[in-house]
């Protein structure tokens, strides 16, 4: 039985542990399928998925597109530049127009937190959040979880450090919800300017020193520093940021010797992560994250669009 | 630290002293032994039965022996404006005033917003071997109030706290980020509390005197508003903030309330603000043009009360040398600032003579209190600590004459002022660097 009874996937917050586990398990099955020669299934034949991206993103969009195609769905990509479309009525107008074309799913990315939710209230089909402002990016958190689980066996009791621009990161928020729900212990490491207020209330520990924060961690998840924010006084310079908060071998030494390094990409090498560390095939799971992204999006599309079936996978 | 020149550190016994240590509350007759660069021992019982032979002896003749003064606010003018003052001239003035540690503002040229300048000042000061010099780093690049300076790396290279010097961080969002970012590393921000738009164009305290003289005024509210704003930002960010040279009753009141609420807020004042009032501007005396401006008599009294109550933590000289070209101008055009290193101790002792404070109460804000605020290893008598000492006579009267000052610039607001209390000898790392009997050494 498909225990995932939601109509949309707007975020990780609010999902239960069994629901998350179900999505992770299904994703694992698709990882194997994607590695095989025959990648395509007919599960979603006849369905239409529209990728509606108000913010440019090649990797996420491609990943969703491949996922839908591999399940046999028809895919349309729509890029809407955020300058021509503003919030409020225009967003809803777009939604209504697309809704009139009877899609089965809309995969939506938008620069404003909450925009995807607003859109979901105006359409009849399933809506998948592909990232909304600084709010959530649920499929990224799911693919991170699958990556961790494949390397570490489980999520429970793992000590995970999420480092960098927490304040503006939807990846961080989705990961915090997912990891804490699954029983991992989450630490955030960043200068105080990049830690939003009261985030401890989400069940995480906050550190401002990489050596202390990384001590004993199983997973080191680096975040992309938003270059467009570099002149907003969150920190004085890239040089200083890298000195105190960039991941290099010296700081990584505080984590467990087999700690896994992750990054949602695209990386700013020499800013939040040292190239050597990023490319360390023994420790870095960054490429694997991209691979697993397709599988996770297949699992999510399946959960939301596939006809009911018996007996799970 | 430093070179030894022709001084022999050895062992020196200071006997017949009135030992004063505000950190421990010690005020007793006794002796102190210096071994090499450090304090080996001290106390009422030391050398009771005489000084063993082979130890050089200094007879203090009952005068006061205290930790050397820690001056948390000095403008050096080096690098960049050496015609106004240098590390050497400030060092001479400081040692003559009993100051053994000073902290300089970053408003040099180049600005201390880069590690190389911190290192330059430290290296030059070590070479001189006079008063120990620490630096503030800039809060914002170029002191422009816009982008944060590299506070973390500046702190690693030796900056003890961060300030934009004689300029306030005026933009509230920049101040918020500065306090938040600094809190990441547990660093202190020091604010020049003056709302820039209210102070713009002003030359002296707004009030009757300014009106009579026809000078544009700086309202006291410029200070109070900035103090109150920043206290809210401290509350919001969890940062640590120090207000420099408070001069108004309103600021003292606001700081007292913030402290009562448990916020990490401290403040200092400077001798002009408890010893003088706006009347000192008199007949357009530009030496009395200071920033903040000299205030009303009611404000002056409030500063004295703030010191007595311990609301004002520290007294700094606010040493700001300005050459004649900058001061010999119509009042409104003249530069702000006065020199203060040599008059710091004497003028402050007025609080003992006329203000009803004990010697220890006067010395605390001049020694251990500023050292504690900045985390400096100075300002107290401790066995094993550096022998940085001042021997002074609290009764010795003298008249301040700007021409006699050792500072390169002579712009003292206390010119002609009668002072009671003077440094007789200043010792740094066990070496006598100033001896009133022989004039300055080194």
XYZ file of C-alpha atoms in Angstrom:
755
model
C 0.000 0.000 0.000
C 1.095 3.491 -0.737
C 1.068 5.176 2.673
C 1.727 8.542 1.105
C -1.710 10.083 1.112
C -0.803 13.714 0.413
C -2.001 15.424 -2.707
C 1.093 17.624 -2.979
C 4.670 17.585 -1.832
C 5.123 21.110 -0.587
C 7.701 20.444 2.089
C 9.172 17.939 4.505
C 7.677 19.665 7.528
C 4.622 17.738 8.578
C 5.595 14.435 6.952
C 5.660 11.449 9.258
C 8.501 9.050 9.726
C 6.720 6.202 7.866
C 5.929 8.534 4.971
C 9.533 9.609 4.681
C 10.756 6.029 4.985
C 8.403 4.970 2.212
C 9.782 7.643 -0.140
C 13.340 6.694 0.728
C 12.688 3.014 0.107
C 11.065 3.676 -3.249
C 13.970 5.923 -4.214
C 16.438 3.136 -3.491
C 14.560 0.860 -5.884
C 14.825 3.498 -8.612
C 18.547 3.952 -8.046
C 19.006 0.371 -9.169
C 16.674 0.809 -12.104
C 18.533 3.908 -13.270
C 21.808 2.053 -13.204
C 20.425 -0.637 -15.492
C 20.260 -0.565 -19.274
C 16.510 -0.275 -19.505
C 15.735 2.889 -17.601
C 12.186 3.475 -18.695
C 8.956 2.295 -17.060
C 5.424 2.777 -18.270
C 4.031 3.586 -14.834
C 2.958 7.146 -15.684
C 2.092 6.710 -19.344
C -0.538 9.210 -20.346
C 0.286 11.616 -17.528
C 1.480 15.165 -18.125
C 4.021 16.864 -15.895
C 4.769 20.561 -16.277
C 8.033 21.923 -14.914
C 7.256 25.505 -13.985
C 10.448 27.305 -13.044
C 10.263 30.926 -11.988
C 13.933 30.723 -11.009
C 16.653 29.368 -13.252
C 17.939 25.900 -12.323
C 19.404 23.540 -14.837
C 20.156 20.617 -12.574
C 16.948 20.390 -10.632
C 14.813 20.940 -13.715
C 16.731 18.323 -15.717
C 16.529 15.904 -12.832
C 12.737 16.271 -12.603
C 12.426 16.057 -16.369
C 14.396 12.824 -16.556
C 12.490 11.396 -13.641
C 9.128 12.033 -15.290
C 10.288 10.698 -18.657
C 11.707 7.542 -17.161
C 8.297 6.865 -15.687
C 6.720 7.361 -19.083
C 5.055 10.739 -18.511
C 4.953 13.599 -20.990
C 6.956 16.582 -19.802
C 6.715 20.242 -20.673
C 9.254 22.737 -19.406
C 8.190 26.265 -18.775
C 10.710 28.838 -17.693
C 9.161 32.016 -16.457
C 11.595 34.761 -15.685
C 10.855 36.255 -12.337
C 11.049 39.752 -13.734
C 8.106 39.275 -16.026
C 5.991 37.497 -13.468
C 5.367 39.030 -10.104
C 3.744 37.599 -7.039
C 0.046 37.613 -6.321
C -2.442 37.811 -9.121
C -0.016 37.136 -11.926
C 1.253 33.949 -10.325
C -2.297 32.798 -9.845
C -3.151 33.769 -13.410
C -0.336 31.561 -14.619
C -1.562 28.727 -12.445
C -5.104 29.030 -13.736
C -3.933 29.058 -17.329
C -1.842 25.949 -16.831
C -4.609 24.282 -14.878
C -6.899 24.709 -17.878
C -4.515 22.446 -19.824
C -5.190 19.606 -17.356
C -1.712 18.632 -16.271
C -1.333 15.859 -13.727
C 1.524 17.472 -11.876
C 3.194 20.831 -11.656
C 6.803 20.907 -10.526
C 7.309 24.446 -9.295
C 10.301 26.480 -8.289
C 9.828 30.050 -7.154
C 12.068 32.656 -5.514
C 9.509 33.544 -2.880
C 8.810 31.437 0.171
C 5.201 30.281 0.171
C 4.606 30.908 -3.547
C 4.373 27.183 -4.291
C 1.802 26.714 -1.568
C -0.258 29.602 -2.922
C -0.172 28.060 -6.377
C -1.165 24.633 -5.054
C -4.376 26.119 -3.709
C -5.442 27.217 -7.166
C -4.948 24.078 -9.249
C -6.523 20.659 -9.442
C -3.343 18.662 -9.970
C -0.485 17.583 -7.747
C 2.125 20.222 -6.992
C 5.740 19.383 -6.211
C 7.858 21.996 -4.556
C 11.189 22.212 -6.382
C 12.351 24.973 -4.050
C 10.505 28.036 -2.774
C 12.582 30.977 -1.542
C 14.300 30.205 1.724
C 11.502 27.871 2.789
C 11.804 24.264 1.587
C 13.370 22.056 -1.057
C 11.923 18.687 -0.113
C 13.362 16.515 -2.891
C 16.863 17.758 -2.070
C 16.441 16.660 1.551
C 15.097 13.296 0.413
C 18.014 12.703 -1.947
C 20.437 13.703 0.797
C 18.768 11.195 3.107
C 18.970 8.408 0.529
C 22.640 9.196 -0.044
C 23.348 9.064 3.687
C 21.363 5.897 4.184
C 23.168 4.126 1.373
C 26.547 5.004 2.908
C 25.739 4.749 6.605
C 22.935 2.183 6.660
C 20.514 4.353 8.609
C 19.732 7.880 9.701
C 18.873 7.288 13.326
C 21.421 8.647 15.814
C 23.752 9.939 13.157
C 25.347 13.263 13.967
C 24.909 15.614 11.023
C 26.483 19.055 10.687
C 24.882 21.512 8.271
C 27.324 24.351 7.649
C 27.096 27.745 6.035
C 24.350 30.059 4.957
C 21.532 28.565 7.019
C 19.586 31.809 7.020
C 18.852 31.764 3.297
C 18.874 28.035 2.687
C 15.761 26.049 1.816
C 17.991 22.986 1.675
C 18.899 23.476 5.326
C 15.283 23.828 6.428
C 14.096 20.717 4.592
C 17.063 18.743 5.852
C 16.492 19.854 9.432
C 12.885 18.651 9.292
C 13.759 15.366 7.629
C 16.806 14.475 9.696
C 15.292 15.348 13.058
C 12.097 13.447 12.169
C 14.208 10.410 11.311
C 16.106 10.532 14.602
C 19.405 12.068 13.507
C 21.044 14.747 15.651
C 21.503 17.928 13.684
C 24.033 20.649 14.283
C 24.185 23.960 12.466
C 27.502 25.754 12.055
C 27.743 29.311 10.770
C 28.584 32.844 11.795
C 25.787 34.285 13.889
C 24.724 36.545 11.037
C 23.766 33.477 8.995
C 21.782 31.745 11.739
C 18.119 32.790 11.791
C 16.588 33.557 15.145
C 15.084 30.800 17.314
C 16.201 28.034 14.984
C 17.123 25.967 18.067
C 13.380 25.511 18.448
C 13.507 23.196 15.436
C 15.476 20.744 17.548
C 19.000 21.549 16.417
C 22.188 22.603 18.154
C 23.917 25.771 16.974
C 27.695 26.281 16.752
C 29.822 29.179 15.558
C 33.118 27.326 15.447
C 33.801 24.645 12.846
C 36.195 22.701 15.045
C 33.703 22.456 17.891
C 30.697 21.953 15.656
C 32.244 19.230 13.522
C 33.588 17.267 16.481
C 32.374 13.694 16.229
C 30.102 14.290 13.222
C 29.189 11.464 10.814
C 28.005 13.764 8.050
C 29.283 17.190 7.001
C 26.770 18.923 4.807
C 28.074 22.141 3.273
C 25.705 24.738 1.861
C 26.253 26.994 -1.094
C 27.061 30.524 -0.066
C 24.695 32.751 -1.961
C 27.071 34.979 -3.873
C 24.333 37.533 -4.420
C 24.325 38.117 -0.657
C 28.011 38.689 -0.267
C 27.678 42.435 0.051
C 24.904 42.371 2.580
C 27.236 42.381 5.565
C 26.533 38.848 6.691
C 30.310 38.446 6.791
C 33.202 40.732 5.830
C 34.850 38.888 2.942
C 35.175 35.563 1.177
C 38.715 35.318 2.503
C 37.533 35.620 6.110
C 34.548 33.338 5.492
C 36.732 30.590 4.093
C 39.261 31.029 6.897
C 36.679 30.413 9.612
C 33.876 28.467 7.928
C 35.205 26.953 4.687
C 35.623 23.181 4.784
C 39.223 22.090 4.413
C 41.091 19.045 5.689
C 42.243 20.878 8.788
C 38.692 21.584 9.973
C 37.395 18.268 8.671
C 39.842 16.521 10.990
C 37.483 17.326 13.860
C 34.749 15.144 12.355
C 34.779 11.347 12.486
C 37.471 9.809 10.265
C 34.828 8.294 7.993
C 32.616 11.388 7.932
C 30.769 11.833 4.671
C 31.007 15.174 2.859
C 27.944 16.494 1.082
C 26.992 19.596 -0.873
C 23.751 20.354 -2.717
C 25.673 22.084 -5.518
C 26.637 24.074 -7.369
C 29.770 24.511 -5.271
C 31.790 27.673 -4.833
C 35.212 26.108 -4.627
C 37.529 27.972 -2.287
C 34.587 29.766 -0.690
C 32.587 27.247 1.309
C 34.614 24.194 0.385
C 38.185 23.471 -0.548
C 38.532 21.812 -3.956
C 40.639 18.982 -2.618
C 37.969 18.054 -0.091
C 35.145 18.397 -2.610
C 36.898 16.043 -5.037
C 37.984 13.463 -2.462
C 36.243 10.388 -3.869
C 36.831 8.498 -0.660
C 34.848 10.953 1.437
C 32.767 13.151 -0.786
C 29.284 12.004 -1.833
C 28.624 15.071 -3.929
C 28.402 13.283 -7.290
C 26.302 10.523 -5.847
C 23.823 13.138 -4.614
C 23.181 14.207 -8.191
C 22.654 10.620 -9.341
C 20.234 9.882 -6.550
C 18.288 13.053 -7.259
C 16.668 11.475 -10.319
C 15.636 8.389 -8.383
C 14.120 10.439 -5.582
C 12.070 12.512 -8.005
C 10.821 9.324 -9.649
C 9.757 8.047 -6.263
C 7.929 11.250 -5.454
C 6.155 11.369 -8.833
C 5.156 7.772 -8.331
C 3.805 8.469 -4.872
C 1.691 11.377 -6.084
C 0.618 10.227 -9.537
C 0.743 6.475 -9.838
C -2.496 4.498 -9.787
C -3.092 2.729 -6.460
C -1.409 -0.642 -6.304
C -1.188 -3.568 -4.011
C 1.691 -4.801 -1.929
C 4.055 -1.828 -2.123
C 7.151 -2.163 -4.304
C 58.939 42.186 25.210
C 60.994 45.022 23.873
C 64.647 45.849 24.033
C 66.336 46.614 27.308
C 68.606 49.506 26.219
C 70.888 50.355 29.118
C 68.390 49.402 31.850
C 69.264 46.425 33.910
C 66.156 44.487 34.881
C 67.643 42.470 37.714
C 65.836 42.640 41.040
C 64.362 45.895 42.283
C 62.696 46.427 45.645
C 60.165 49.232 45.938
C 59.982 49.946 49.654
C 58.036 52.383 51.830
C 55.191 52.398 49.329
C 51.466 52.789 49.747
C 50.424 49.782 47.690
C 47.177 50.297 45.804
C 45.506 47.543 43.825
C 41.882 48.248 42.947
C 41.400 44.736 41.566
C 41.957 43.159 44.974
C 41.080 46.142 47.147
C 44.587 46.302 48.571
C 45.462 49.689 50.109
C 48.291 49.253 52.585
C 51.825 50.288 53.328
C 54.302 47.766 52.078
C 56.850 46.823 49.476
C 56.984 45.259 46.042
C 59.710 43.175 44.460
C 60.351 43.149 40.742
C 62.386 40.315 39.304
C 63.346 40.734 35.678
C 60.197 41.787 33.878
C 57.687 40.519 36.413
C 56.262 41.249 39.838
C 57.835 38.619 42.110
C 56.105 39.541 45.348
C 54.387 42.370 47.170
C 52.521 43.094 50.363
C 52.662 44.761 53.756
C 54.912 42.036 55.185
C 57.518 42.021 52.422
C 60.977 43.267 53.491
C 59.705 44.022 56.993
C 63.121 43.122 58.265
C 65.011 44.923 55.563
C 65.978 44.336 51.966
C 68.645 41.658 51.449
C 71.842 42.922 49.928
C 72.292 42.747 46.170
C 68.801 44.048 45.438
C 68.458 47.494 43.965
C 66.182 49.546 46.199
C 63.761 52.330 45.336
C 62.492 54.249 48.353
C 58.936 55.304 47.522
C 58.798 57.663 50.524
C 55.225 56.781 51.282
C 53.981 57.584 47.801
C 51.416 55.450 46.011
C 52.527 52.428 44.000
C 49.784 51.116 41.756
C 49.354 49.128 38.557
C 50.248 51.272 35.535
C 47.253 52.953 33.927
C 45.422 51.225 31.097
C 44.186 53.828 28.640
C 41.547 52.302 26.399
C 41.176 55.180 23.960
C 44.151 56.860 22.305
C 44.631 58.222 18.807
C 48.183 57.685 17.652
C 48.193 59.400 14.251
C 50.827 56.923 13.133
C 50.800 55.666 10.472
C 49.688 58.510 8.243
C 49.578 61.750 10.229
C 52.939 61.790 11.951
C 52.988 65.593 11.988
C 50.271 65.417 14.665
C 51.663 62.615 16.751
C 53.715 59.444 16.589
C 54.017 56.242 18.496
C 57.170 57.659 20.025
C 55.640 60.982 21.118
C 52.526 59.269 22.421
C 54.740 56.765 24.217
C 56.697 59.559 25.907
C 53.513 61.382 26.910
C 51.925 58.178 28.140
C 54.815 57.117 30.343
C 55.006 60.634 31.795
C 51.336 60.264 32.665
C 51.726 56.851 34.306
C 50.096 55.000 31.408
C 51.703 51.605 30.789
C 49.177 50.171 28.355
C 47.219 52.015 25.708
C 44.806 50.957 23.049
C 44.791 52.947 19.846
C 41.897 53.754 17.557
C 41.904 52.458 13.980
C 41.504 55.899 12.384
C 45.042 55.951 11.076
C 46.060 56.151 7.443
C 45.843 53.451 6.266
C 42.904 52.539 8.481
C 43.395 49.551 10.770
C 41.014 47.363 8.799
C 43.730 45.064 7.581
C 45.949 42.668 9.471
C 49.119 44.225 8.129
C 48.411 47.519 9.930
C 47.768 45.771 13.242
C 51.091 44.052 12.848
C 52.852 47.289 11.853
C 51.694 49.105 14.995
C 52.601 46.190 17.236
C 56.060 45.896 15.692
C 56.776 49.650 15.954
C 55.574 49.779 19.548
C 57.711 46.812 20.560
C 60.737 48.474 19.027
C 60.144 51.661 21.016
C 59.805 49.736 24.274
C 57.683 52.462 25.843
C 54.040 52.097 26.772
C 52.519 48.852 25.526
C 50.262 49.416 22.555
C 47.243 47.404 21.488
C 44.966 48.190 18.560
C 41.303 48.351 17.865
C 40.304 47.022 14.488
C 37.775 48.848 12.338
C 34.161 47.690 12.424
C 33.675 48.689 8.801
C 36.075 48.822 5.873
C 37.731 52.208 5.650
C 35.575 53.332 8.617
C 32.978 54.082 5.957
C 30.107 52.564 7.907
C 29.021 50.303 5.049
C 30.791 46.947 4.819
C 32.067 44.928 7.745
C 35.830 44.715 8.165
C 37.455 41.310 8.593
C 36.886 41.296 12.338
C 37.635 37.647 12.874
C 41.001 37.731 11.148
C 41.882 41.116 12.654
C 41.225 39.634 16.090
C 43.475 36.701 15.263
C 46.251 39.113 14.379
C 45.868 40.991 17.666
C 43.053 43.559 17.483
C 41.496 43.616 20.961
C 38.072 45.031 20.030
C 36.374 46.845 17.158
C 35.311 50.415 16.620
C 34.955 52.962 13.858
C 36.918 55.319 16.078
C 35.633 58.858 16.180
C 32.707 58.008 13.939
C 29.558 56.280 15.001
C 28.338 53.239 13.150
C 25.284 55.190 12.087
C 23.367 52.665 10.002
C 21.299 50.513 12.334
C 21.375 47.487 10.053
C 25.174 47.663 9.779
C 25.414 47.930 13.570
C 23.062 45.012 13.981
C 25.166 42.860 11.673
C 28.393 44.053 13.289
C 27.164 43.099 16.760
C 25.864 39.771 15.506
C 28.970 38.910 13.513
C 31.290 39.974 16.338
C 29.302 37.808 18.755
C 30.225 34.815 16.590
C 33.769 35.206 17.917
C 32.893 36.768 21.282
C 34.328 40.113 20.174
C 33.530 43.522 21.627
C 32.263 46.483 19.600
C 33.055 49.992 20.828
C 30.692 52.713 19.675
C 31.202 56.462 19.425
C 27.698 57.247 20.618
C 26.554 60.115 18.473
C 23.655 60.038 16.042
C 25.436 61.443 12.990
C 22.524 63.274 11.431
C 21.735 65.098 14.692
C 25.358 66.047 15.266
C 26.071 67.098 11.689
C 27.406 70.637 11.417
C 27.535 71.178 15.174
C 30.570 72.688 16.872
C 29.757 72.619 20.584
C 27.054 71.548 22.993
C 23.678 72.921 22.015
C 22.449 75.316 24.665
C 22.659 78.812 25.968
C 26.429 79.162 25.552
C 26.295 78.042 21.930
C 23.434 80.433 21.328
C 25.334 83.353 22.882
C 28.477 82.526 20.915
C 26.522 82.042 17.754
C 27.902 78.521 17.264
C 25.959 75.604 15.801
C 25.044 73.129 18.535
C 25.227 69.358 18.976
C 22.245 68.331 21.099
C 22.779 65.924 23.994
C 20.005 63.851 22.433
C 22.462 62.913 19.672
C 24.279 60.845 22.311
C 21.252 59.551 24.181
C 19.407 58.419 21.066
C 22.412 56.452 19.822
C 22.978 54.829 23.213
C 19.340 53.823 23.479
C 19.225 52.512 19.909
C 22.343 50.434 20.379
C 21.114 49.007 23.659
C 18.081 47.683 21.767
C 20.407 46.184 19.174
C 22.490 44.515 21.899
C 19.319 43.035 23.287
C 18.347 41.812 19.842
C 21.706 40.349 18.831
C 23.251 39.155 22.087
C 26.371 41.155 21.227
C 28.808 42.951 23.530
C 28.978 46.708 23.290
C 31.021 49.437 24.924
C 30.132 53.108 24.656
C 33.107 55.428 24.458
C 33.345 58.750 26.280
C 29.793 59.192 27.506
C 29.132 62.814 28.340
C 25.462 63.167 29.194
C 23.158 62.370 32.085
C 20.807 60.639 29.678
C 23.478 58.234 28.463
C 24.442 57.311 32.036
C 20.805 56.668 32.832
C 20.327 54.497 29.740
C 23.463 52.448 30.440
C 22.412 51.959 34.064
C 19.043 50.627 32.917
C 20.670 48.309 30.364
C 23.050 46.920 32.965
C 20.149 46.365 35.350
C 18.537 44.278 32.611
C 21.665 42.154 32.396
C 22.804 43.282 28.948
C 26.478 43.095 28.005
C 26.975 46.848 27.931
C 29.825 48.920 29.378
C 30.988 52.512 28.987
C 33.800 54.911 29.677
C 34.201 58.623 29.977
C 37.176 60.985 29.693
C 38.514 63.595 32.135
C 37.110 66.623 30.261
C 33.580 65.330 30.832
C 33.852 65.166 34.610
C 36.304 68.045 35.109
C 35.066 70.670 32.648
C 31.806 71.956 31.239
C 30.828 73.912 28.163
C 31.960 77.106 29.880
C 35.530 76.066 29.044
C 34.838 77.015 25.437
C 34.900 80.562 26.855
C 36.088 82.938 24.235
C 36.113 80.452 21.344
C 38.976 78.345 22.736
C 39.417 75.679 20.123
C 41.426 73.482 22.527
C 38.075 72.974 24.283
C 36.447 71.787 21.058
C 36.040 68.102 21.752
C 33.979 65.221 20.473
C 31.567 64.722 22.151
C 31.399 68.409 23.058
C 31.827 69.609 26.622
C 28.351 69.578 28.125
C 26.351 71.473 30.720
C 27.214 71.535 34.416
C 24.281 69.211 35.122
C 25.703 66.654 32.698
C 29.176 67.004 34.217
C 27.765 66.257 37.649
C 25.909 63.248 36.265
C 29.187 61.884 34.890
C 30.810 62.218 38.335
C 27.840 60.437 39.886
C 28.002 57.754 37.182
C 31.629 57.109 38.066
C 30.875 56.974 41.774
C 28.048 54.529 41.230
C 30.195 52.329 38.977
C 27.787 52.769 36.058
C 30.661 54.277 34.098
C 33.218 51.478 34.050
C 36.357 53.162 32.798
C 38.150 56.447 32.302
C 40.131 56.860 29.082
C 42.277 59.804 28.080
C 40.606 60.098 24.656
C 43.988 61.428 23.535
C 43.443 63.169 20.175
C 46.475 65.142 19.030
C 45.771 67.913 16.525
C 48.431 70.186 15.097
C 48.201 73.973 15.094
C 46.917 74.119 11.553
C 43.924 72.087 12.603
C 43.197 74.106 15.745
C 44.162 77.678 14.885
C 41.005 78.276 12.935
C 37.597 79.843 13.570
C 35.892 77.646 16.177
C 33.385 76.058 13.819
C 36.154 75.065 11.408
C 38.667 73.795 13.957
C 39.247 70.080 14.468
C 37.651 68.225 17.373
C 39.861 66.650 20.031
C 42.343 67.220 22.817
C 45.479 65.504 24.046
C 45.063 63.736 27.357
C 47.729 61.171 28.182
C 49.769 63.351 30.521
C 46.790 64.828 32.350
C 44.802 61.610 32.702
C 45.985 60.682 36.192
C 46.188 64.196 37.632
C 42.770 65.332 36.459
C 41.190 62.014 37.476
C 42.607 62.401 40.987
C 40.369 65.457 41.268
C 37.625 62.887 41.852
C 39.525 61.876 45.003
C 40.283 65.404 46.140
C 36.901 66.958 45.412
C 34.559 64.197 44.275
C 34.398 62.111 47.429
C 35.892 58.999 45.814
C 38.628 56.883 47.407
C 41.976 56.415 45.687
C 41.034 52.831 44.845
C 37.730 53.989 43.384
C 39.559 56.460 41.162
C 42.182 53.925 40.100
C 39.750 51.120 39.273
C 38.378 52.758 36.106
C 41.948 53.608 35.122
C 43.450 50.136 35.569
C 41.705 46.797 36.025
C 38.297 47.895 34.705
C 39.432 48.803 31.174
C 41.774 45.793 31.162
C 38.857 43.518 32.000
C 36.588 45.048 29.367
C 39.207 44.424 26.687
C 40.624 41.208 28.103
C 44.123 42.624 28.509
C 46.716 41.113 30.846
C 47.231 44.411 32.657
C 45.929 46.738 35.315
C 46.418 44.732 38.504
C 49.140 43.736 40.928
C 49.636 40.014 40.481
C 52.611 37.853 41.274
C 54.199 36.714 38.041
C 52.459 39.398 35.971
C 54.410 42.006 34.017
C 55.858 44.661 36.300
C 53.896 47.589 34.814
C 53.675 50.114 37.608
C 53.145 53.755 38.396
C 54.498 55.507 41.445
C 52.589 58.715 42.079
C 52.095 61.440 44.611
C 48.383 62.232 44.857
C 49.131 65.537 46.575
C 51.725 66.982 44.211
C 50.241 70.145 42.699
C 51.106 71.423 39.240
C 49.724 73.671 36.585
C 49.111 72.248 33.125
C 51.052 74.218 30.546
C 50.482 73.072 27.007
C 54.045 74.121 26.084
C 55.495 71.669 28.594
C 53.646 68.654 27.243
C 55.745 65.851 25.774
C 53.052 65.033 23.280
C 53.885 66.281 19.805
C 50.629 68.200 19.552
C 49.828 70.470 22.489
C 46.069 70.881 22.196
C 45.001 70.263 25.776
C 41.632 71.510 27.013
C 43.321 71.712 30.443
C 45.855 74.407 29.522
C 46.366 76.532 32.652
C 44.361 74.097 34.798
C 45.574 73.379 38.333
C 46.044 69.690 38.965
C 46.780 67.863 42.182
C 48.511 64.526 41.673
C 51.398 63.464 39.486
C 53.266 60.415 38.289
C 56.771 60.207 39.770
C 57.963 57.039 38.114
C 56.617 54.718 35.485
C 57.840 51.152 35.195
C 57.177 48.879 32.238
C 58.260 45.233 32.309
C 60.460 46.079 35.291
C 62.248 48.931 33.505
C 61.875 52.512 34.677
C 60.805 54.341 31.526
C 59.902 57.622 33.223
C 61.343 59.213 36.327
C 60.061 62.686 37.271
C 63.334 63.410 39.044
C 65.278 62.949 35.825
C 62.692 63.621 33.180
C 61.629 60.958 30.766
C 64.020 58.152 29.998
C 64.445 56.233 26.747
